[in-house]
Short mmCIF file of C-alpha atoms in Angstrom, two decimals:
data_model
loop_
_atom_site.label_atom_id
_atom_site.label_comp_id
_atom_site.label_asym_id
_atom_site.label_seq_id
_atom_site.Cartn_x
_atom_site.Cartn_y
_atom_site.Cartn_z
CA MET A 27 140.99 143.41 133.02
CA GLY A 28 137.98 144.83 131.19
CA LYS A 29 136.96 148.35 130.27
CA LYS A 30 134.21 148.96 132.79
CA ASP A 31 136.17 148.23 135.92
CA PHE A 32 139.78 149.01 134.99
CA TYR A 33 141.65 152.18 134.14
CA TRP A 34 144.19 151.87 131.34
CA GLY A 35 146.10 155.11 131.64
CA ALA A 36 149.35 156.97 131.09
CA SER A 37 151.21 159.42 133.32
CA THR A 38 153.10 162.72 133.29
CA SER A 39 153.96 165.44 135.79
CA ALA A 40 153.53 169.19 135.33
CA PHE A 41 157.10 170.44 135.69
CA GLN A 42 158.49 167.67 133.48
CA VAL A 43 156.06 168.08 130.61
CA GLU A 44 154.38 171.50 130.56
CA GLY A 45 157.00 174.16 129.98
CA GLY A 46 155.23 177.50 129.55
CA PHE A 47 157.61 179.15 132.01
CA GLY A 48 156.29 182.60 132.96
CA GLU A 49 153.29 182.12 130.70
CA GLY A 50 149.70 182.74 131.76
CA GLY A 51 150.53 184.06 135.21
CA LYS A 52 152.61 181.07 136.27
CA GLY A 53 154.80 181.82 139.30
CA VAL A 54 158.39 180.74 139.87
CA ALA A 55 158.68 177.20 141.24
CA THR A 56 161.52 175.41 143.02
CA THR A 57 161.91 173.34 139.85
CA ASP A 58 162.47 176.54 137.83
CA VAL A 59 165.47 177.71 139.88
CA ARG A 60 167.28 174.47 140.70
CA ASN A 61 170.77 173.90 139.38
CA VAL A 62 170.57 171.95 136.13
CA PRO A 63 173.98 170.92 134.72
CA ASP A 64 175.20 172.78 131.63
CA GLY A 65 173.99 171.23 128.40
CA ILE A 66 171.00 169.54 130.10
CA ALA A 67 167.42 170.68 129.40
CA ASP A 68 165.53 172.37 132.25
CA SER A 69 161.77 172.57 132.82
CA LYS A 70 161.19 175.99 131.24
CA ILE A 71 160.07 174.45 127.93
CA ALA A 72 160.23 170.74 128.84
CA SER A 73 158.00 168.87 126.35
CA ASP A 74 156.07 172.07 125.54
CA HIS A 75 152.78 170.48 126.60
CA TYR A 76 151.53 173.97 127.47
CA TYR A 77 151.26 174.64 123.74
CA HIS A 78 150.63 171.04 122.58
CA MET A 79 147.93 170.14 125.10
CA LEU A 80 145.06 169.48 122.69
CA GLU A 81 147.34 167.55 120.32
CA ASP A 82 148.53 165.43 123.28
CA ILE A 83 144.95 164.69 124.32
CA ALA A 84 144.12 163.66 120.73
CA LEU A 85 147.08 161.23 120.93
CA MET A 86 145.69 159.89 124.22
CA GLU A 87 142.33 159.29 122.56
CA GLU A 88 144.04 157.46 119.69
CA LEU A 89 146.02 155.42 122.19
CA GLY A 90 142.73 154.31 123.75
CA ILE A 91 143.46 155.16 127.38
CA ASN A 92 140.57 155.98 129.72
CA LEU A 93 142.68 157.66 132.42
CA TYR A 94 145.22 160.49 132.33
CA ARG A 95 147.35 160.77 135.44
CA PHE A 96 148.98 164.22 135.55
CA SER A 97 149.76 166.87 138.14
CA PHE A 98 148.67 170.41 138.79
CA ASN A 99 151.53 172.88 138.75
CA TRP A 100 151.14 174.62 142.14
CA THR A 101 152.63 177.80 140.67
CA ARG A 102 150.31 177.74 137.67
CA VAL A 103 147.23 177.44 139.87
CA MET A 104 148.45 179.90 142.54
CA GLY A 105 150.98 182.16 140.79
CA GLU A 106 153.57 183.10 143.42
CA GLY A 107 151.54 181.14 145.94
CA MET A 108 149.04 183.36 147.72
CA GLU A 109 146.26 184.14 145.23
CA PRO A 110 144.49 181.95 142.65
CA ASN A 111 145.69 182.55 139.10
CA GLN A 112 142.65 182.50 136.82
CA GLU A 113 144.65 181.93 133.63
CA GLY A 114 146.28 178.85 135.14
CA ILE A 115 142.94 177.57 136.41
CA GLN A 116 141.51 178.07 132.92
CA PHE A 117 144.38 176.05 131.41
CA TYR A 118 143.52 173.08 133.64
CA ASN A 119 139.79 173.52 133.03
CA GLN A 120 140.51 173.21 129.31
CA LEU A 121 142.66 170.12 129.88
CA ILE A 122 140.07 168.46 132.15
CA ASP A 123 137.13 169.22 129.84
CA ALA A 124 139.05 168.01 126.77
CA CYS A 125 139.92 164.74 128.53
CA ILE A 126 136.35 164.15 129.70
CA GLY A 127 135.12 164.94 126.18
CA LYS A 128 137.28 162.07 124.89
CA GLY A 129 136.13 159.62 127.59
CA ILE A 130 139.38 159.99 129.56
CA THR A 131 139.14 160.26 133.35
CA PRO A 132 141.39 163.05 134.69
CA PHE A 133 143.49 161.94 137.68
CA PRO A 134 145.57 164.87 138.99
CA THR A 135 148.15 164.89 141.78
CA LEU A 136 148.28 168.05 143.89
CA TYR A 137 151.99 168.04 144.67
CA HIS A 138 154.49 166.44 142.30
CA PHE A 139 157.88 167.88 143.31
CA GLU A 140 157.36 171.58 142.49
CA MET A 141 156.24 174.35 144.86
CA PRO A 142 156.40 178.17 144.96
CA GLN A 143 159.98 179.38 145.35
CA ALA A 144 158.51 182.45 147.10
CA PHE A 145 157.63 180.22 150.08
CA VAL A 146 161.17 178.87 150.34
CA THR A 147 162.50 182.44 150.29
CA ALA A 148 159.91 183.81 152.74
CA PHE A 149 159.76 181.10 155.41
CA GLY A 150 161.86 178.11 154.36
CA GLY A 151 159.05 176.27 152.57
CA TRP A 152 158.11 173.01 154.27
CA LYS A 153 160.40 173.79 157.23
CA SER A 154 157.62 176.07 158.48
CA ARG A 155 154.09 175.18 159.54
CA GLU A 156 153.00 178.13 157.44
CA CYS A 157 153.57 175.92 154.40
CA VAL A 158 150.92 173.52 155.70
CA ASP A 159 148.32 176.30 155.57
CA ARG A 160 149.49 177.45 152.14
CA PHE A 161 149.19 173.91 150.75
CA VAL A 162 145.68 173.51 152.15
CA ASP A 163 144.66 176.86 150.59
CA TYR A 164 146.03 175.65 147.24
CA ALA A 165 144.31 172.25 147.54
CA GLU A 166 141.04 174.00 148.36
CA VAL A 167 141.32 176.17 145.22
CA CYS A 168 141.81 172.98 143.18
CA PHE A 169 138.90 171.14 144.84
CA GLN A 170 136.56 174.11 144.34
CA ASN A 171 137.52 174.74 140.72
CA PHE A 172 137.84 171.17 139.45
CA GLY A 173 136.07 168.92 141.96
CA ASP A 174 132.73 169.09 140.15
CA ARG A 175 134.31 167.05 137.32
CA VAL A 176 137.43 165.48 138.84
CA LYS A 177 136.68 162.59 141.21
CA LEU A 178 140.04 160.80 141.47
CA TRP A 179 142.91 162.65 143.16
CA GLY A 180 146.47 162.13 144.33
CA THR A 181 147.84 164.13 147.28
CA ILE A 182 151.66 164.01 147.38
CA ASN A 183 153.81 162.22 144.83
CA GLU A 184 156.75 160.28 146.30
CA GLN A 185 157.19 161.95 149.66
CA LEU A 186 160.44 159.98 150.06
CA ILE A 187 161.99 161.78 147.11
CA VAL A 188 160.61 165.24 147.69
CA SER A 189 161.67 165.23 151.37
CA ALA A 190 165.23 164.30 150.44
CA ALA A 191 165.88 166.34 147.29
CA SER A 192 167.19 169.76 148.37
CA ASP A 193 166.71 171.32 144.95
CA LEU A 194 162.99 170.45 145.06
CA ASN A 195 162.27 171.65 148.61
CA GLY A 196 164.95 174.25 149.37
CA ASN A 197 166.61 172.45 152.30
CA HIS A 198 170.16 173.69 151.69
CA GLU A 199 171.46 173.42 155.28
CA THR A 200 175.23 172.89 155.26
CA ASP A 201 175.39 171.32 158.73
CA VAL A 202 174.59 167.63 158.17
CA ASP A 203 172.86 167.16 161.53
CA GLU A 204 170.70 170.25 161.03
CA LYS A 205 169.91 169.20 157.45
CA MET A 206 168.61 165.83 158.63
CA LYS A 207 166.51 167.45 161.33
CA GLN A 208 165.00 169.82 158.75
CA MET A 209 164.33 166.96 156.34
CA TYR A 210 162.27 165.03 158.88
CA GLN A 211 160.46 168.20 159.95
CA MET A 212 159.58 168.95 156.33
CA SER A 213 158.28 165.45 155.82
CA TYR A 214 156.10 165.74 158.93
CA HIS A 215 154.64 169.02 157.69
CA MET A 216 153.88 167.39 154.31
CA SER A 217 152.00 164.59 156.10
CA LEU A 218 150.05 167.09 158.19
CA ALA A 219 149.25 169.12 155.06
CA GLU A 220 148.05 165.97 153.27
CA LYS A 221 145.68 165.15 156.14
CA LYS A 222 144.28 168.67 156.35
CA ALA A 223 143.76 168.66 152.58
CA ILE A 224 141.89 165.34 152.81
CA GLN A 225 139.68 166.91 155.51
CA ARG A 226 138.78 169.77 153.13
CA PHE A 227 138.34 167.31 150.25
CA ARG A 228 135.64 165.44 152.20
CA GLU A 229 133.71 168.70 152.58
CA ILE A 230 134.06 169.87 148.96
CA VAL A 231 134.30 166.76 146.73
CA LYS A 232 131.91 164.50 148.58
CA ASP A 233 131.80 161.80 145.90
CA GLY A 234 135.55 161.71 145.16
CA LYS A 235 138.45 159.43 146.04
CA ILE A 236 141.86 160.64 147.17
CA GLY A 237 145.16 159.18 148.35
CA PRO A 238 148.95 159.42 148.37
CA VAL A 239 151.22 158.34 145.52
CA CYS A 240 153.93 156.18 147.01
CA SER A 241 157.41 155.42 145.72
CA MET A 242 156.97 151.71 146.42
CA GLN A 243 160.04 150.11 147.97
CA VAL A 244 160.37 146.39 147.45
CA VAL A 245 163.31 145.58 149.71
CA TYR A 246 165.27 142.33 149.54
CA PRO A 247 168.05 141.45 152.00
CA GLU A 248 171.36 140.75 150.23
CA SER A 249 171.65 137.45 152.11
CA PRO A 250 169.64 135.57 154.78
CA SER A 251 172.01 136.64 157.59
CA PRO A 252 170.04 138.08 160.55
CA GLU A 253 172.00 141.35 160.19
CA ASN A 254 170.92 141.74 156.57
CA ILE A 255 167.32 140.74 157.34
CA LEU A 256 167.17 143.41 160.06
CA ALA A 257 168.79 145.98 157.75
CA SER A 258 166.13 145.28 155.10
CA LYS A 259 163.32 145.69 157.67
CA ASN A 260 164.86 149.01 158.77
CA ALA A 261 165.08 150.13 155.15
CA GLU A 262 161.38 149.35 154.61
CA ASP A 263 160.47 151.50 157.61
CA PHE A 264 162.66 154.42 156.48
CA LEU A 265 161.94 154.31 152.76
CA GLN A 266 158.24 153.46 152.69
CA ASN A 267 156.41 152.59 155.91
CA CYS A 268 157.11 155.92 157.59
CA PHE A 269 155.15 157.66 154.82
CA LEU A 270 152.36 155.13 154.30
CA ASP A 271 151.83 154.46 158.03
CA MET A 272 151.38 158.20 158.49
CA SER A 273 149.01 158.46 155.49
CA MET A 274 146.94 155.45 156.56
CA ASN A 275 147.13 155.44 160.37
CA GLY A 276 148.46 158.86 161.36
CA GLU A 277 151.61 157.61 163.07
CA TYR A 278 155.18 156.55 162.36
CA PRO A 279 156.60 153.02 162.71
CA LYS A 280 158.02 152.56 166.22
CA SER A 281 161.54 151.73 164.97
CA TYR A 282 161.60 154.93 162.90
CA SER A 283 160.37 157.10 165.79
CA ASN A 284 162.92 155.51 168.15
CA TYR A 285 165.78 156.26 165.76
CA LEU A 286 164.72 159.88 165.19
CA HIS A 287 164.41 160.46 168.95
CA THR A 288 167.85 158.95 169.53
CA LYS A 289 169.40 161.23 166.89
CA GLY A 290 167.51 164.34 168.06
CA TRP A 291 165.74 164.54 164.69
CA PHE A 292 162.14 163.82 165.70
CA PRO A 293 159.94 166.59 164.25
CA LYS A 294 158.24 169.25 166.35
CA THR A 295 154.51 168.55 166.60
CA LYS A 296 151.49 170.12 168.30
CA PRO A 297 149.00 168.20 170.49
CA GLU A 298 146.10 169.05 168.17
CA ASP A 299 147.89 167.44 165.21
CA ARG A 300 147.16 163.94 166.49
CA LEU A 301 143.42 164.08 165.87
CA ILE A 302 143.93 165.50 162.35
CA LEU A 303 146.52 162.81 161.51
CA LYS A 304 144.35 160.00 162.86
CA SER A 305 140.94 160.98 161.52
CA ASN A 306 141.50 161.77 157.82
CA LYS A 307 142.11 158.54 155.96
CA PRO A 308 142.71 158.16 152.22
CA ASP A 309 140.61 155.97 149.88
CA ILE A 310 143.32 154.71 147.52
CA ILE A 311 147.09 154.32 147.20
CA GLY A 312 148.97 155.25 144.04
CA ILE A 313 151.92 152.96 143.31
CA ASN A 314 155.07 154.16 141.55
CA TYR A 315 157.37 151.23 140.80
CA TYR A 316 160.42 150.90 138.59
CA CYS A 317 162.60 148.33 140.35
CA SER A 318 163.26 146.58 143.65
CA THR A 319 166.07 147.39 146.09
CA CYS A 320 168.67 145.12 147.66
CA ILE A 321 169.86 146.04 151.17
CA ARG A 322 172.58 144.85 153.55
CA ALA A 323 173.87 145.77 156.99
CA VAL A 324 176.58 148.43 157.29
CA GLU A 325 180.03 146.94 157.80
CA LYS A 326 182.44 148.09 160.50
CA GLY A 327 184.36 151.21 159.51
CA GLU A 328 182.13 151.85 156.47
CA ASP A 329 181.38 155.48 155.65
CA THR A 330 177.85 156.42 156.77
CA SER A 331 178.25 160.15 156.24
CA LYS A 332 176.03 160.03 153.14
CA LEU A 333 172.95 159.87 155.29
CA PRO A 334 169.36 158.84 154.47
CA PRO A 335 166.90 158.57 153.12
CA PHE A 336 168.45 157.39 149.88
CA TYR A 337 169.20 153.78 150.71
CA ARG A 338 171.94 154.19 153.29
CA ASN A 339 172.41 155.22 156.91
CA GLU A 340 173.78 153.59 160.08
CA LEU A 341 170.98 151.01 159.95
CA PHE A 342 171.29 149.85 156.33
CA THR A 343 173.05 150.41 153.04
CA LEU A 344 172.72 149.36 149.39
CA GLY A 345 173.56 145.79 148.52
CA ASN A 346 173.73 144.10 145.14
CA ASN A 347 171.17 141.74 143.62
CA PRO A 348 172.92 139.40 141.15
CA HIS A 349 169.59 137.87 140.08
CA LEU A 350 168.41 140.91 138.08
CA VAL A 351 169.38 142.31 134.67
CA LYS A 352 170.75 145.86 134.98
CA THR A 353 170.90 148.55 132.28
CA LYS A 354 172.49 152.02 132.02
CA TRP A 355 169.47 153.88 133.39
CA MET A 356 167.98 150.98 135.41
CA GLU A 357 170.99 150.36 137.60
CA PHE A 358 169.08 148.53 140.36
CA GLY A 359 167.94 145.94 137.83
CA ILE A 360 164.61 145.03 136.21
CA ASP A 361 162.26 143.06 138.46
CA PRO A 362 158.66 142.65 137.21
CA GLU A 363 157.74 140.22 139.99
CA GLY A 364 158.69 142.92 142.50
CA LEU A 365 155.60 144.87 141.43
CA TYR A 366 153.36 141.98 142.51
CA ILE A 367 155.38 141.31 145.70
CA GLY A 368 155.27 144.95 146.76
CA MET A 369 151.58 145.55 146.03
CA ARG A 370 150.63 142.35 147.83
CA ALA A 371 152.52 143.47 150.94
CA ILE A 372 150.95 146.94 150.84
CA TYR A 373 147.44 145.54 150.45
CA GLU A 374 147.86 143.07 153.32
CA LYS A 375 149.13 145.91 155.54
CA TYR A 376 146.65 148.68 154.66
CA LYS A 377 143.68 147.00 152.93
CA LEU A 378 143.10 149.80 150.39
CA PRO A 379 142.64 149.53 146.63
CA MET A 380 145.66 150.58 144.59
CA ILE A 381 146.35 152.05 141.19
CA VAL A 382 149.71 151.82 139.41
CA THR A 383 150.53 155.47 138.73
CA GLU A 384 154.09 155.05 137.38
CA ASN A 385 155.95 152.11 135.88
CA GLY A 386 158.34 152.42 133.01
CA LEU A 387 161.70 151.84 131.40
CA ALA A 388 164.27 154.59 130.86
CA PHE A 389 166.34 154.38 127.68
CA SER A 390 168.24 156.76 125.41
CA ASP A 391 165.83 156.19 122.52
CA VAL A 392 166.98 156.90 118.97
CA LEU A 393 164.70 158.10 116.18
CA GLU A 394 165.32 155.91 113.09
CA ASP A 395 163.36 156.04 109.83
CA GLY A 396 160.82 158.35 111.43
CA THR A 397 160.02 156.10 114.38
CA VAL A 398 161.45 154.52 117.55
CA HIS A 399 161.77 150.75 117.74
CA ASP A 400 161.64 150.27 121.51
CA ASP A 401 161.15 146.50 121.89
CA TYR A 402 162.98 146.75 125.23
CA ARG A 403 160.20 149.01 126.59
CA ILE A 404 157.45 146.77 125.20
CA ASP A 405 159.07 143.81 126.97
CA TYR A 406 159.32 145.74 130.25
CA LEU A 407 155.70 146.96 130.16
CA ASN A 408 154.38 143.56 129.10
CA GLN A 409 156.11 141.77 131.97
CA HIS A 410 154.83 144.28 134.53
CA ILE A 411 151.26 144.24 133.17
CA LYS A 412 151.32 140.43 133.52
CA GLN A 413 152.07 140.88 137.23
CA CYS A 414 149.08 143.26 137.49
CA GLU A 415 146.89 140.63 135.84
CA ARG A 416 148.17 138.03 138.29
CA PHE A 417 147.41 140.38 141.19
CA ILE A 418 143.82 140.92 140.00
CA GLU A 419 143.27 137.22 139.28
CA GLU A 420 144.17 136.51 142.91
CA GLY A 421 141.39 138.85 144.03
CA TYR A 422 143.37 141.93 145.02
CA PRO A 423 141.80 145.33 144.21
CA LEU A 424 143.80 147.09 141.51
CA LEU A 425 141.95 149.99 139.91
CA GLY A 426 144.26 150.66 136.98
CA TYR A 427 147.66 150.81 135.35
CA SER A 428 149.37 153.98 134.11
CA PRO A 429 152.84 153.60 132.63
CA TRP A 430 155.42 156.34 132.97
CA SER A 431 155.23 158.16 130.74
CA LEU A 432 152.74 159.20 128.10
CA LEU A 433 155.42 161.11 126.21
CA ASP A 434 159.11 161.84 126.65
CA LEU A 435 159.65 164.43 129.33
CA VAL A 436 162.51 166.23 130.96
CA SER A 437 164.22 164.01 133.53
CA SER A 438 165.41 165.70 136.72
CA HIS A 439 169.14 165.57 136.02
CA GLN A 440 169.42 163.75 132.69
CA GLY A 441 167.24 166.01 130.55
CA PHE A 442 166.15 164.34 127.31
CA LYS A 443 168.91 161.75 127.20
CA LYS A 444 166.82 159.60 129.54
CA ARG A 445 163.45 158.85 127.93
CA TYR A 446 160.44 156.93 129.22
CA GLY A 447 157.68 157.96 126.80
CA LEU A 448 155.31 155.97 124.63
CA ILE A 449 155.52 159.04 122.36
CA TYR A 450 158.85 160.46 121.19
CA VAL A 451 159.29 164.21 121.63
CA ASP A 452 161.60 165.46 118.89
CA ARG A 453 163.98 167.74 120.75
CA THR A 454 167.39 167.48 122.36
CA ASP A 455 168.78 169.03 125.51
CA THR A 456 170.21 171.93 123.55
CA ASP A 457 167.88 172.17 120.51
CA VAL A 458 164.17 172.51 121.25
CA LYS A 459 163.15 172.21 117.55
CA GLU A 460 159.34 171.96 117.32
CA CYS A 461 158.87 169.26 119.96
CA ARG A 462 157.16 167.14 117.30
CA ARG A 463 155.23 164.13 118.68
CA ILE A 464 156.11 160.75 117.15
CA PRO A 465 154.43 157.62 118.58
CA LYS A 466 156.95 154.83 119.28
CA ASP A 467 156.42 151.11 118.68
CA SER A 468 155.48 150.84 122.39
CA TYR A 469 152.59 153.27 121.79
CA TYR A 470 151.09 150.98 119.15
CA TRP A 471 151.76 147.91 121.29
CA TYR A 472 149.98 149.47 124.29
CA GLN A 473 147.11 150.60 122.03
CA LYS A 474 146.64 146.98 120.93
CA LYS A 475 146.93 145.70 124.49
CA ILE A 476 144.17 148.06 125.64
CA LYS A 477 141.91 147.10 122.69
CA GLU A 478 142.35 143.40 123.50
CA ASN A 479 141.20 144.04 127.07
CA TYR A 480 138.16 146.15 126.23
#
């Protein structure tokens, strides 16, 4: 995997790393108002990247990466959502230019979990088709302001997660049936928005590449019983194929559509949507992978009230895989080979080049003697990179590898207790300190790995 044809990168997301709440015209996002448990850090300061940006890019240069996968903060680019915010645009211009100046390709994602809270208040956010138009306006502002220099783009990060997580999208319906209906409607609107954004992208960034960032689901049946095999196929359709089939082919898997119709949850569509969904295809697929999933059939009398899409409904539920090592934060188990298995399946189905956009190990790292000895993370990254090498050796198109994450960032519900970074950020959930950057052993290991491959 040489320098010319492979991106060695690292990843972050805006709301988890930037901070700078209320600074430079930034509007209020869903991620700014969600309920964070007492004693857990929120995203208002996060890793303070807003004030450490140039230092962080210098650390990227020292690391030797040639790709930075990040996200635009919708509310930094668009304030409260309706008008471009020049200060926010200038912040990202500075970031992009600094990266390019260091030989680092900027690879932004348009939508990574946060959106203007004003839209949720005004019209229910993604519940309304109005949100589709607002997203396309925002995407267009990004394409026009950054597309002259930025040629690699992500559309939506992990549609599975953002459709399901009420505190990210504002779906706080109390009636379970209505909540499910809204969730599938929101997801449909996201898919339509993605396609319309790709249509505008083709007009504005003619020499660029764009695609979704998928939360890859590698689904194993708990046993070879036909019931468990069918449950695992259903899980694949509900947890991954429904999103990727829509991104690639503009339609849902038949089994998924059938189920939604049966439940009365199939989203409202318009006849003119079909052409838009079918005719705007992506160029690449971003792959987020942490672990595989084990699935079994639901047993008689088992509670199915905790409905999808998180790994359980009437058609499937979580099983247990005894073949994998599990840790506190990696409760599904560590499965490097799953990365290869999953990417192979996605390539054979969709025939598009991929790029690993997230892959990492969560751990409650401890700073000792001025550094972090994270051999466990080195082992995890090494094993997963080997599967990428295997994938490329077999002739599959993999454009790059970006571990999650460049530096410690605020985790959705675990704050700074759960760390993924190659760089330690010296703060706790309750004491921000100076957010000093301290490269971990894994940083120096990855630096060496990149050098060996250049």
